Amino acid sequence: MPSPLIRPLDLSDDATAAAVHRIGRAAYAVEAEIIGFDGIPALRESLAEMRAQDLRWVGAVSEGGELAGFLAWEEAPGGGIGIDRLCVAPAFFRRGVASLLLRHALAEIFPSRPVQVSTGAANTPAVRLYEALGFTRGPDFSPVPGLAMASFGRAAADAPCEGRRGTSDPG
C-alpha cells in the first residue's frame, strides 16, 4: 500500500466525524480485547460527545480516499502536547499507519515540544510503538479498578527514531 496522505480533519463535516467515530469505536474494541477491559470511555462516547472534545485532529487518508486512521491531541499547560487518541481502522492494521501518523505529528505538527500519552499497559503493539519512537515509559496507573494504564513521555529535545517503521506498529 502506498503511504497514506496526512491531512487535518474537520469534525464539523458530518462524513468526516462519522468516519472518525466509526474507526475509533472499532479500534478501541480491538484494544479492549487485547487489554481485557471493555470500559474504555471512547467505546461508549457518542458522536456528539466526540465532536465536543477540545482536540485537534489529523488523519491518514489512503490513495483511494478512505480514512485509514487518525491522531487527536490537546495543548497541555506549559506548551506540551497530550495525545488523546491514536486509532487505526482494523482494515489498515499492520501497515504502518499509526507509526506514520505519530512520526508526522512529532516532526511536523509539534516538533520540539514535550509529548505525553497513555495506553493500556497490556496493549503490547502500542507500547512497542511508543518505545520505538523515543517515548520513555513512566509509571503505570489504574484510573478505574481492572484497568492498568501505561504512561509515556517524550521530552522536547527528543527526535523520533528512524528505521523501525512498522516493526511493532499496532496499525
mmCIF file of C-alpha atoms in Angstrom:
data_model
loop_
_atom_site.group_PDB
_atom_site.id
_atom_site.type_symbol
_atom_site.label_atom_id
_atom_site.label_comp_id
_atom_site.label_asym_id
_atom_site.label_seq_id
_atom_site.Cartn_x
_atom_site.Cartn_y
_atom_site.Cartn_z
ATOM 1 C CA MET A 1 0.000 0.000 0.000
ATOM 2 C CA PRO A 2 1.410 3.421 -0.865
ATOM 3 C CA SER A 3 1.788 5.675 2.141
ATOM 4 C CA PRO A 4 -1.431 7.420 3.080
ATOM 5 C CA LEU A 5 -1.522 11.197 2.975
ATOM 6 C CA ILE A 6 -1.693 13.030 6.286
ATOM 7 C CA ARG A 7 -4.173 15.885 6.430
ATOM 8 C CA PRO A 8 -6.058 17.882 9.070
ATOM 9 C CA LEU A 9 -9.525 16.576 9.871
ATOM 10 C CA ASP A 10 -12.536 18.840 10.281
ATOM 11 C CA LEU A 11 -15.027 17.167 12.588
ATOM 12 C CA SER A 12 -17.662 19.773 11.768
ATOM 13 C CA ASP A 13 -18.007 17.847 8.497
ATOM 14 C CA ASP A 14 -20.603 15.119 9.124
ATOM 15 C CA ALA A 15 -18.985 12.462 6.928
ATOM 16 C CA THR A 16 -15.543 13.039 8.449
ATOM 17 C CA ALA A 17 -16.882 12.949 12.004
ATOM 18 C CA ALA A 18 -18.840 9.763 11.292
ATOM 19 C CA ALA A 19 -15.743 8.069 9.836
ATOM 20 C CA VAL A 20 -13.601 9.101 12.805
ATOM 21 C CA HIS A 21 -16.246 7.883 15.254
ATOM 22 C CA ARG A 22 -16.623 4.547 13.448
ATOM 23 C CA ILE A 23 -12.860 3.951 13.268
ATOM 24 C CA GLY A 24 -12.374 4.950 16.896
ATOM 25 C CA ARG A 25 -15.005 2.510 18.104
ATOM 26 C CA ALA A 26 -13.593 -0.312 16.001
ATOM 27 C CA ALA A 27 -10.008 0.346 17.107
ATOM 28 C CA TYR A 28 -10.945 0.656 20.778
ATOM 29 C CA ALA A 29 -12.947 -2.578 20.561
ATOM 30 C CA VAL A 30 -9.744 -4.336 19.474
ATOM 31 C CA GLU A 31 -7.777 -2.666 22.274
ATOM 32 C CA ALA A 32 -10.463 -3.697 24.777
ATOM 33 C CA GLU A 33 -9.948 -7.308 23.694
ATOM 34 C CA ILE A 34 -6.163 -7.013 23.963
ATOM 35 C CA ILE A 35 -6.193 -5.478 27.448
ATOM 36 C CA GLY A 36 -9.183 -7.413 28.776
ATOM 37 C CA PHE A 37 -11.174 -4.309 29.707
ATOM 38 C CA ASP A 38 -14.264 -3.128 27.852
ATOM 39 C CA GLY A 39 -14.842 0.062 29.837
ATOM 40 C CA ILE A 40 -12.689 2.283 27.598
ATOM 41 C CA PRO A 41 -14.565 5.613 27.620
ATOM 42 C CA ALA A 42 -14.263 6.157 23.851
ATOM 43 C CA LEU A 43 -16.183 2.907 23.260
ATOM 44 C CA ARG A 44 -19.278 4.498 24.762
ATOM 45 C CA GLU A 45 -18.703 8.024 23.515
ATOM 46 C CA SER A 46 -21.451 9.338 21.256
ATOM 47 C CA LEU A 47 -20.690 11.139 18.033
ATOM 48 C CA ALA A 48 -21.777 14.422 19.641
ATOM 49 C CA GLU A 49 -19.550 13.809 22.676
ATOM 50 C CA MET A 50 -16.582 13.046 20.436
ATOM 51 C CA ARG A 51 -17.145 16.212 18.405
ATOM 52 C CA ALA A 52 -17.399 18.279 21.591
ATOM 53 C CA GLN A 53 -13.879 17.326 22.679
ATOM 54 C CA ASP A 54 -11.430 20.226 22.579
ATOM 55 C CA LEU A 55 -8.976 18.354 20.380
ATOM 56 C CA ARG A 56 -7.078 18.871 17.155
ATOM 57 C CA TRP A 57 -7.252 16.074 14.598
ATOM 58 C CA VAL A 58 -5.172 14.733 11.691
ATOM 59 C CA GLY A 59 -5.929 11.708 9.581
ATOM 60 C CA ALA A 60 -4.142 9.299 7.310
ATOM 61 C CA VAL A 61 -6.094 9.064 4.051
ATOM 62 C CA SER A 62 -5.472 6.147 1.691
ATOM 63 C CA GLU A 63 -4.808 6.570 -2.005
ATOM 64 C CA GLY A 64 -8.479 5.682 -2.584
ATOM 65 C CA GLY A 65 -9.650 8.470 -0.255
ATOM 66 C CA GLU A 66 -10.563 6.225 2.686
ATOM 67 C CA LEU A 67 -9.683 7.348 6.206
ATOM 68 C CA ALA A 68 -7.184 4.752 7.469
ATOM 69 C CA GLY A 69 -6.568 6.240 10.915
ATOM 70 C CA PHE A 70 -6.321 9.393 12.952
ATOM 71 C CA LEU A 71 -4.479 11.132 15.761
ATOM 72 C CA ALA A 72 -6.057 13.636 18.153
ATOM 73 C CA TRP A 73 -4.290 15.800 20.711
ATOM 74 C CA GLU A 74 -4.712 18.684 23.080
ATOM 75 C CA GLU A 75 -2.452 21.518 24.039
ATOM 76 C CA ALA A 76 -1.281 20.992 27.610
ATOM 77 C CA PRO A 77 -0.347 23.753 30.051
ATOM 78 C CA GLY A 78 3.240 24.876 29.618
ATOM 79 C CA GLY A 79 3.368 24.198 25.875
ATOM 80 C CA GLY A 80 3.274 20.427 25.989
ATOM 81 C CA ILE A 81 1.090 18.095 23.988
ATOM 82 C CA GLY A 82 -1.236 15.432 25.323
ATOM 83 C CA ILE A 83 -2.084 12.776 22.760
ATOM 84 C CA ASP A 84 -5.687 11.852 23.416
ATOM 85 C CA ARG A 85 -6.156 9.110 20.839
ATOM 86 C CA LEU A 86 -4.333 7.334 18.053
ATOM 87 C CA CYS A 87 -6.611 4.952 16.160
ATOM 88 C CA VAL A 88 -6.319 2.887 13.005
ATOM 89 C CA ALA A 89 -9.168 1.244 11.117
ATOM 90 C CA PRO A 90 -8.821 -2.528 11.550
ATOM 91 C CA ALA A 91 -8.661 -2.973 7.758
ATOM 92 C CA PHE A 92 -5.405 -0.967 7.862
ATOM 93 C CA PHE A 93 -3.754 -2.693 10.859
ATOM 94 C CA ARG A 94 -0.104 -3.660 10.472
ATOM 95 C CA ARG A 95 0.501 -1.295 7.559
ATOM 96 C CA GLY A 96 2.419 1.403 9.438
ATOM 97 C CA VAL A 97 -0.478 3.869 9.689
ATOM 98 C CA ALA A 98 -0.125 4.575 13.426
ATOM 99 C CA SER A 99 3.618 4.982 13.060
ATOM 100 C CA LEU A 100 3.154 7.305 10.079
ATOM 101 C CA LEU A 101 0.652 9.479 11.953
ATOM 102 C CA LEU A 102 2.774 9.701 15.074
ATOM 103 C CA ARG A 103 6.035 10.378 13.204
ATOM 104 C CA HIS A 104 4.322 13.109 11.178
ATOM 105 C CA ALA A 105 2.898 14.764 14.278
ATOM 106 C CA LEU A 106 6.215 14.654 16.141
ATOM 107 C CA ALA A 107 8.189 16.062 13.218
ATOM 108 C CA GLU A 108 5.727 18.428 11.543
ATOM 109 C CA ILE A 109 2.937 19.454 13.883
ATOM 110 C CA PHE A 110 4.537 19.687 17.298
ATOM 111 C CA PRO A 111 8.292 19.356 16.862
ATOM 112 C CA SER A 112 10.470 20.204 19.852
ATOM 113 C CA ARG A 113 7.550 20.045 22.278
ATOM 114 C CA PRO A 114 7.143 17.619 25.152
ATOM 115 C CA VAL A 115 4.521 14.960 24.454
ATOM 116 C CA GLN A 116 2.560 12.754 26.869
ATOM 117 C CA VAL A 117 0.434 9.721 26.010
ATOM 118 C CA SER A 118 -1.020 6.697 27.742
ATOM 119 C CA THR A 119 -2.321 3.332 26.598
ATOM 120 C CA GLY A 120 -3.493 0.112 28.130
ATOM 121 C CA ALA A 121 -0.454 -1.429 29.839
ATOM 122 C CA ALA A 122 -1.234 -4.773 28.177
ATOM 123 C CA ASN A 123 -1.512 -3.203 24.703
ATOM 124 C CA THR A 124 1.862 -4.537 23.584
ATOM 125 C CA PRO A 125 1.721 -3.198 19.993
ATOM 126 C CA ALA A 126 1.054 0.365 21.223
ATOM 127 C CA VAL A 127 3.670 0.102 23.987
ATOM 128 C CA ARG A 128 6.259 -1.017 21.427
ATOM 129 C CA LEU A 129 5.298 1.786 19.052
ATOM 130 C CA TYR A 130 5.784 4.494 21.669
ATOM 131 C CA GLU A 131 9.069 2.995 22.827
ATOM 132 C CA ALA A 132 10.325 2.699 19.225
ATOM 133 C CA LEU A 133 9.617 6.400 18.673
ATOM 134 C CA GLY A 134 11.640 7.534 21.662
ATOM 135 C CA PHE A 135 8.983 7.756 24.358
ATOM 136 C CA THR A 136 10.039 6.855 27.880
ATOM 137 C CA ARG A 137 7.686 4.746 29.931
ATOM 138 C CA GLY A 138 6.575 6.366 33.140
ATOM 139 C CA PRO A 139 4.633 4.859 35.989
ATOM 140 C CA ASP A 140 1.647 2.647 35.300
ATOM 141 C CA PHE A 141 -1.628 3.759 36.862
ATOM 142 C CA SER A 142 -5.179 2.497 37.309
ATOM 143 C CA PRO A 143 -7.837 5.146 36.649
ATOM 144 C CA VAL A 144 -10.567 2.607 37.450
ATOM 145 C CA PRO A 145 -10.495 -0.866 39.014
ATOM 146 C CA GLY A 146 -9.495 -3.509 36.479
ATOM 147 C CA LEU A 147 -7.646 -1.160 34.129
ATOM 148 C CA ALA A 148 -3.864 -0.801 34.120
ATOM 149 C CA MET A 149 -2.589 2.073 32.004
ATOM 150 C CA ALA A 150 0.989 2.773 30.899
ATOM 151 C CA SER A 151 2.123 6.386 30.694
ATOM 152 C CA PHE A 152 4.744 7.626 28.274
ATOM 153 C CA GLY A 153 6.564 10.896 27.753
ATOM 154 C CA ARG A 154 8.864 12.292 25.149
ATOM 155 C CA ALA A 155 10.997 15.272 26.080
ATOM 156 C CA ALA A 156 11.024 18.353 23.883
ATOM 157 C CA ALA A 157 14.578 17.704 22.685
ATOM 158 C CA ASP A 158 13.929 14.111 21.600
ATOM 159 C CA ALA A 159 13.751 13.269 17.920
ATOM 160 C CA PRO A 160 11.652 10.453 16.519
ATOM 161 C CA CYS A 161 13.649 7.297 15.874
ATOM 162 C CA GLU A 162 14.118 6.286 12.272
ATOM 163 C CA GLY A 163 14.447 2.880 10.702
ATOM 164 C CA ARG A 164 12.000 0.892 12.826
ATOM 165 C CA ARG A 165 8.820 1.801 10.988
ATOM 166 C CA GLY A 166 6.140 -0.824 11.045
ATOM 167 C CA THR A 167 8.014 -3.380 13.187
ATOM 168 C CA SER A 168 5.719 -3.005 16.156
ATOM 169 C CA ASP A 169 3.061 -0.766 14.782
ATOM 170 C CA PRO A 170 -0.432 -1.662 16.010
ATOM 171 C CA GLY A 171 -1.989 -0.145 12.961
#
